Short mmCIF file of C-alpha atoms in Angstrom, two decimals:
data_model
loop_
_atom_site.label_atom_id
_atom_site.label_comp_id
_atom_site.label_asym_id
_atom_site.label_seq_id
_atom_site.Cartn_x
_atom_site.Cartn_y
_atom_site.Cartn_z
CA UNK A 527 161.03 102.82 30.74
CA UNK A 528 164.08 101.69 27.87
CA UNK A 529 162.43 100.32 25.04
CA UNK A 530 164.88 97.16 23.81
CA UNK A 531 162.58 95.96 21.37
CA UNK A 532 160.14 96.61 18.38
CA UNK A 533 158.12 95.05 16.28
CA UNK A 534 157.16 97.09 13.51
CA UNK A 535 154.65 95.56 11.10
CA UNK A 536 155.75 91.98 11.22
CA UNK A 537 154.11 89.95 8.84
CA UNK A 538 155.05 86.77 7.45
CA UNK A 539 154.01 84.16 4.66
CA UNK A 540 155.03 80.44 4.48
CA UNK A 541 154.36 79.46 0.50
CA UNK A 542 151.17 80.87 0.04
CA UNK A 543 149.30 80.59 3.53
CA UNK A 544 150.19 84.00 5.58
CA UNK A 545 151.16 83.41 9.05
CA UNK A 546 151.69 86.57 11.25
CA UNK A 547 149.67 89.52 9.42
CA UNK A 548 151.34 93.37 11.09
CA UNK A 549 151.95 92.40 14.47
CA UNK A 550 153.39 95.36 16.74
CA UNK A 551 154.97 95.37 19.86
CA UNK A 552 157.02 97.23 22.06
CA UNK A 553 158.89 95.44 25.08
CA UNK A 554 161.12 97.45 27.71
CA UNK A 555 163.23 96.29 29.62
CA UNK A 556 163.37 93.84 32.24
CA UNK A 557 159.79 93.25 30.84
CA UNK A 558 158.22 89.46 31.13
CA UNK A 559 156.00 89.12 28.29
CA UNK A 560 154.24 85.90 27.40
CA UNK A 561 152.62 85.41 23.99
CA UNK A 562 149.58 83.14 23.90
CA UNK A 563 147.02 81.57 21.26
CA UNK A 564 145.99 78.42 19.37
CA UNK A 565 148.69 75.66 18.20
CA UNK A 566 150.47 76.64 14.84
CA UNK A 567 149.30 80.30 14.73
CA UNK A 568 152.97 81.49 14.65
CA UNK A 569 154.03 81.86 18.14
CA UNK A 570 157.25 80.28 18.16
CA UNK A 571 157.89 81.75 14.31
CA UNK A 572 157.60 85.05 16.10
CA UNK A 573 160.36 83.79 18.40
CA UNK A 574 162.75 83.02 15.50
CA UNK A 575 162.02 86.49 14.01
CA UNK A 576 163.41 88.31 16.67
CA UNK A 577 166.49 86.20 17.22
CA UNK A 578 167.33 86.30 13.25
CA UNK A 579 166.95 82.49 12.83
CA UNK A 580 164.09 83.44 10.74
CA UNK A 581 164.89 86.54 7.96
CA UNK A 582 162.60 85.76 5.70
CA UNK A 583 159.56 88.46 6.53
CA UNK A 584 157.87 91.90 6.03
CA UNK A 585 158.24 94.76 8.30
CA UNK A 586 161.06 96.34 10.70
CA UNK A 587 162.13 95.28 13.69
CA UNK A 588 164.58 97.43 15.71
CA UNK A 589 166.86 95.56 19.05
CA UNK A 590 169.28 97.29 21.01
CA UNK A 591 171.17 94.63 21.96
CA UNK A 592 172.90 91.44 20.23
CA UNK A 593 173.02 89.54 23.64
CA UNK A 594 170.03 86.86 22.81
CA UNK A 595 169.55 83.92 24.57
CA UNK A 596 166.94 80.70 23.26
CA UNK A 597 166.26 77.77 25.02
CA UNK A 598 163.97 76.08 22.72
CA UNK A 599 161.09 73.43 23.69
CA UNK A 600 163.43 70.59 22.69
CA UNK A 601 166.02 70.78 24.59
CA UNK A 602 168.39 70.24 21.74
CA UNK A 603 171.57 68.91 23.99
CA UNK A 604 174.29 67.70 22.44
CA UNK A 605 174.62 63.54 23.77
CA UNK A 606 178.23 62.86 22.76
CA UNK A 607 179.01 65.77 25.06
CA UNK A 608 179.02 66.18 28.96
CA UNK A 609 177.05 67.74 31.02
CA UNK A 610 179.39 71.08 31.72
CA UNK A 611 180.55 70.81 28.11
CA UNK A 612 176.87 71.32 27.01
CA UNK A 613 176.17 73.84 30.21
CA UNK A 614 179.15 75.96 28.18
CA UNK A 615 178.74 75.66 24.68
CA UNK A 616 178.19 79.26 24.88
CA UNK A 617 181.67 79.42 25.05
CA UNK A 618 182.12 78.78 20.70
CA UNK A 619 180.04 82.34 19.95
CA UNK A 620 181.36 84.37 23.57
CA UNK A 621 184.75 84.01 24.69
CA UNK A 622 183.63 86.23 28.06
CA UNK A 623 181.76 83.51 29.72
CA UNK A 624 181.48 83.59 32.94
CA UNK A 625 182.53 80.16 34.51
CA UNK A 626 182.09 80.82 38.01
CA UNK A 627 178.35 81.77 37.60
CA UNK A 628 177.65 78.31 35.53
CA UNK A 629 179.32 76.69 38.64
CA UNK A 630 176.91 78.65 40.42
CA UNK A 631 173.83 77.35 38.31
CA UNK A 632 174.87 74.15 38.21
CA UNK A 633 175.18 73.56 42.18
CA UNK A 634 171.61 75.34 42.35
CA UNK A 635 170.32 73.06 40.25
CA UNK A 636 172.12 70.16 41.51
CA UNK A 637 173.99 69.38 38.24
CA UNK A 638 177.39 70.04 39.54
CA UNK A 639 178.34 66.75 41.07
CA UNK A 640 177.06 65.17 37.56
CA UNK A 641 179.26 67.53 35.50
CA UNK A 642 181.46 65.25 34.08
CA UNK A 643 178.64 62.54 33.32
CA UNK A 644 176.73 62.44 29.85
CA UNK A 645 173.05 63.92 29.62
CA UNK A 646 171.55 60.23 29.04
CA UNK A 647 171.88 59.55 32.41
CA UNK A 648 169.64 62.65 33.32
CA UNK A 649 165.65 62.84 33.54
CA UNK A 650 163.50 64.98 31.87
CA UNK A 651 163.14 67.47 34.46
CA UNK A 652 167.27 67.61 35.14
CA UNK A 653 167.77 68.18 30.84
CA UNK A 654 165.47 70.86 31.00
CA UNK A 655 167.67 72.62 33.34
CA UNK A 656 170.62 72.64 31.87
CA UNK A 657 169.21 73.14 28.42
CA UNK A 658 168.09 76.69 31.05
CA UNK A 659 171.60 76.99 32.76
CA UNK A 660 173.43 77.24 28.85
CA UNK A 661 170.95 79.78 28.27
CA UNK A 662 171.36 81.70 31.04
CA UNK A 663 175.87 81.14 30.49
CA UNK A 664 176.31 84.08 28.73
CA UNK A 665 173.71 86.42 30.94
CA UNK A 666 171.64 87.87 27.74
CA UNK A 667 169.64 90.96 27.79
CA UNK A 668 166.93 89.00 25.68
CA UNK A 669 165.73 85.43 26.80
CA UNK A 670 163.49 83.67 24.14
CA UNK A 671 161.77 80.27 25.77
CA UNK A 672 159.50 78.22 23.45
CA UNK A 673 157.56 76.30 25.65
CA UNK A 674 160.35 75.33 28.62
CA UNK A 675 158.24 73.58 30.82
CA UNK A 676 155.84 71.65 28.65
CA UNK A 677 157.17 68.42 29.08
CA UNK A 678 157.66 68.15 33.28
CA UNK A 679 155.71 67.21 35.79
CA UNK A 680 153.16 69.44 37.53
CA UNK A 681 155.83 70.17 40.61
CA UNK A 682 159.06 70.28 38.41
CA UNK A 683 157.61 72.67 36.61
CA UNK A 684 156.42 75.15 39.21
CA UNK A 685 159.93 75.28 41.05
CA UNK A 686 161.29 75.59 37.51
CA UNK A 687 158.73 78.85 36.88
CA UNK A 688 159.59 80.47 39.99
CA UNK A 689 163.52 79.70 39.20
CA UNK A 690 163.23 81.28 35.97
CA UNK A 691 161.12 84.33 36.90
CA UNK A 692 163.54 85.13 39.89
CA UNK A 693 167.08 84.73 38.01
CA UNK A 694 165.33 87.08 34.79
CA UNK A 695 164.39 89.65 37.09
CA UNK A 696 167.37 89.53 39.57
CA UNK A 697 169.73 89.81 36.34
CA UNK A 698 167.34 92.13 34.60
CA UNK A 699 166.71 90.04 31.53
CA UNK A 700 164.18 90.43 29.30
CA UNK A 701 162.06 87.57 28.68
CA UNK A 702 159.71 86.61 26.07
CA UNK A 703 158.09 83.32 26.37
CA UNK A 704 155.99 81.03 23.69
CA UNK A 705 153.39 79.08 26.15
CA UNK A 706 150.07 77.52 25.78
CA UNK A 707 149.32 77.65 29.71
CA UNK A 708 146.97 80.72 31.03
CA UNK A 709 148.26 80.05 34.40
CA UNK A 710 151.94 79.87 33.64
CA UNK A 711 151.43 82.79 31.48
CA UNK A 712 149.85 85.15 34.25
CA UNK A 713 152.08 83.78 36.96
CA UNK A 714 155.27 84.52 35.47
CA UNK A 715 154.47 87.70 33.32
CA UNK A 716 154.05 91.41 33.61
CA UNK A 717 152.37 91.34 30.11
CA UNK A 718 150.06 88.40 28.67
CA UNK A 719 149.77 89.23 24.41
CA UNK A 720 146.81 86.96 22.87
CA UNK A 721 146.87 86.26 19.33
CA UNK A 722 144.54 85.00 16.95
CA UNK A 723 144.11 81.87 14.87
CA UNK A 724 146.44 82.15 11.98
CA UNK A 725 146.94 84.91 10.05
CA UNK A 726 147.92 85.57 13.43
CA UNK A 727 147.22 89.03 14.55
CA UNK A 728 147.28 90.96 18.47
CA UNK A 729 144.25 90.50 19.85
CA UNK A 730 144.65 91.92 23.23
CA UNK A 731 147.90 92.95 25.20
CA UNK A 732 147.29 92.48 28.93
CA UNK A 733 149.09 94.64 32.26
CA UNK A 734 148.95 91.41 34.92
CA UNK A 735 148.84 93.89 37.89
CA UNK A 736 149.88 90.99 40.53
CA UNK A 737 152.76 91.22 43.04
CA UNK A 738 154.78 88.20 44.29
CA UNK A 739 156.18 84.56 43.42
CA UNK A 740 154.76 82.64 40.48
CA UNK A 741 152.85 80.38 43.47
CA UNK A 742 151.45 83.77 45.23
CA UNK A 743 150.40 85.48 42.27
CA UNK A 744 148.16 82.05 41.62
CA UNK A 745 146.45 82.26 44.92
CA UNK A 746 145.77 86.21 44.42
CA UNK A 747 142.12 87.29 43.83
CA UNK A 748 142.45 89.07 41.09
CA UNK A 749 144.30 85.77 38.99
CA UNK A 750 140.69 84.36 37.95
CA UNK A 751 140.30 87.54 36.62
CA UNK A 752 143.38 87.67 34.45
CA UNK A 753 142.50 84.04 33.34
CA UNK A 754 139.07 84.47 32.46
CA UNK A 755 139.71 87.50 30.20
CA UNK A 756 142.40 85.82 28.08
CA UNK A 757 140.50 82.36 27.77
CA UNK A 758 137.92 84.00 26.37
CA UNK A 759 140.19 85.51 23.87
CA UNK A 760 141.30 82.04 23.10
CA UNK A 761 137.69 80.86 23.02
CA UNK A 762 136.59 83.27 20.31
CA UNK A 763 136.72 82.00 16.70
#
């Protein structure tokens, strides 16, 4: 296995209230690791750390690639663009897009024959997939997602799972997703890490030994199992 990313120590402070207190972690690639605890415990700061927004911390981190990709929980569109301007902002920071693939994205996610039209005339569901598709534009080794699917519906959000868990692992991107779901978190990972109430510290790293689509590996015998172990984690004081 290629490492692509460590965390060496991470620990962070906002003012005086410490947030993330040495938090390690090793991700390989093509790994799908989802990172799970109680609101405001520093999931999503975690997120910011390892795409630089956030510089401000203690300890090392060490990433072998620049290629990073974050589609946030907002889905932070720009409205006084269109909908294949916004699918291609990319396009300011890498000159190598590739155009034919957001064609590609856009037809599979039935955006195409709106391209030219502005996002307010899109639902919920259709914004967060192109907030996903100009993620996905410049193919990064490293996708960040802060809770994608929070705010769709129950079925919008399980195509949008399996969509997301196919094109990462077809494409061999890494993917490290913020979530507060234990199913969505054991249906689309390899690795489930729990963390603790703020300071936020690894309480237990999990191996989800399950084989198939995000809908299969819910119906498997051994999910319950999976689920049970991490809500107690999230249970415990």
């Amino acid at each position: 296995m290629t490492k692509i990313l460590t965390l060496n120590n991470i620990s962070k402070n906002y003012n005086d209230i410490k947030v993330l207190d040495n938090i390690n972690i090793d991700i390989n690639k093509n790994d799908f690791i989802s990172l799970i605890g109680p609101s405001g415990c520093g999931k999503s700061t975690l997120l910011n750390i390892i795409s630089n927004i956030d510089k401000d911390y203690i300890g090392t981190k060490d990433i072998k690639t620049n290629n990073i990709s974050y589609m946030f929980q907002n889905d932070c569109l720009l409205p006084w663009l269109t909908i294949y301007q916004n699918a291609t902002l990319s396009k300011i920071f890498n000159k190598n897009i590739d155009y034919k693939y957001i064609d590609e994205l856009l037809i599979k996610y039935g955006l195409y024959e709106y391209k030219d039209k502005y996002i307010n005339s899109l639902s919920g569901g259709l914004k967060q997939r192109l907030a996903l598709i100009r993620a996905l534009a410049t193919k990064p080794d490293i996708l960040l997602l802060d809770e994608p699917f929070s705010a769709l519906d129950f079925q919008t959000r399980l195509k949008l799972e399996d969509d997301v868990k196919t094109i990462t692992t077809n494409n061999n991107i890494t993917t490290i997703m913020v979530t507060h779901d234990i199913n969505e978190a054991i249906s689309m990972s390899n690795i489930v890490i729990t963390l603790s109430n703020k300071p936020s510290r690894i309480k237990n790293i999990y191996n989800i030994d399950i084989n198939g689509t995000t809908l299969e590996k819910r119906l498997d015998n051994k999910f319950n199992y999976y689920y049970n172990l991490i809500l107690s984690d999230l249970n415990e004081e």
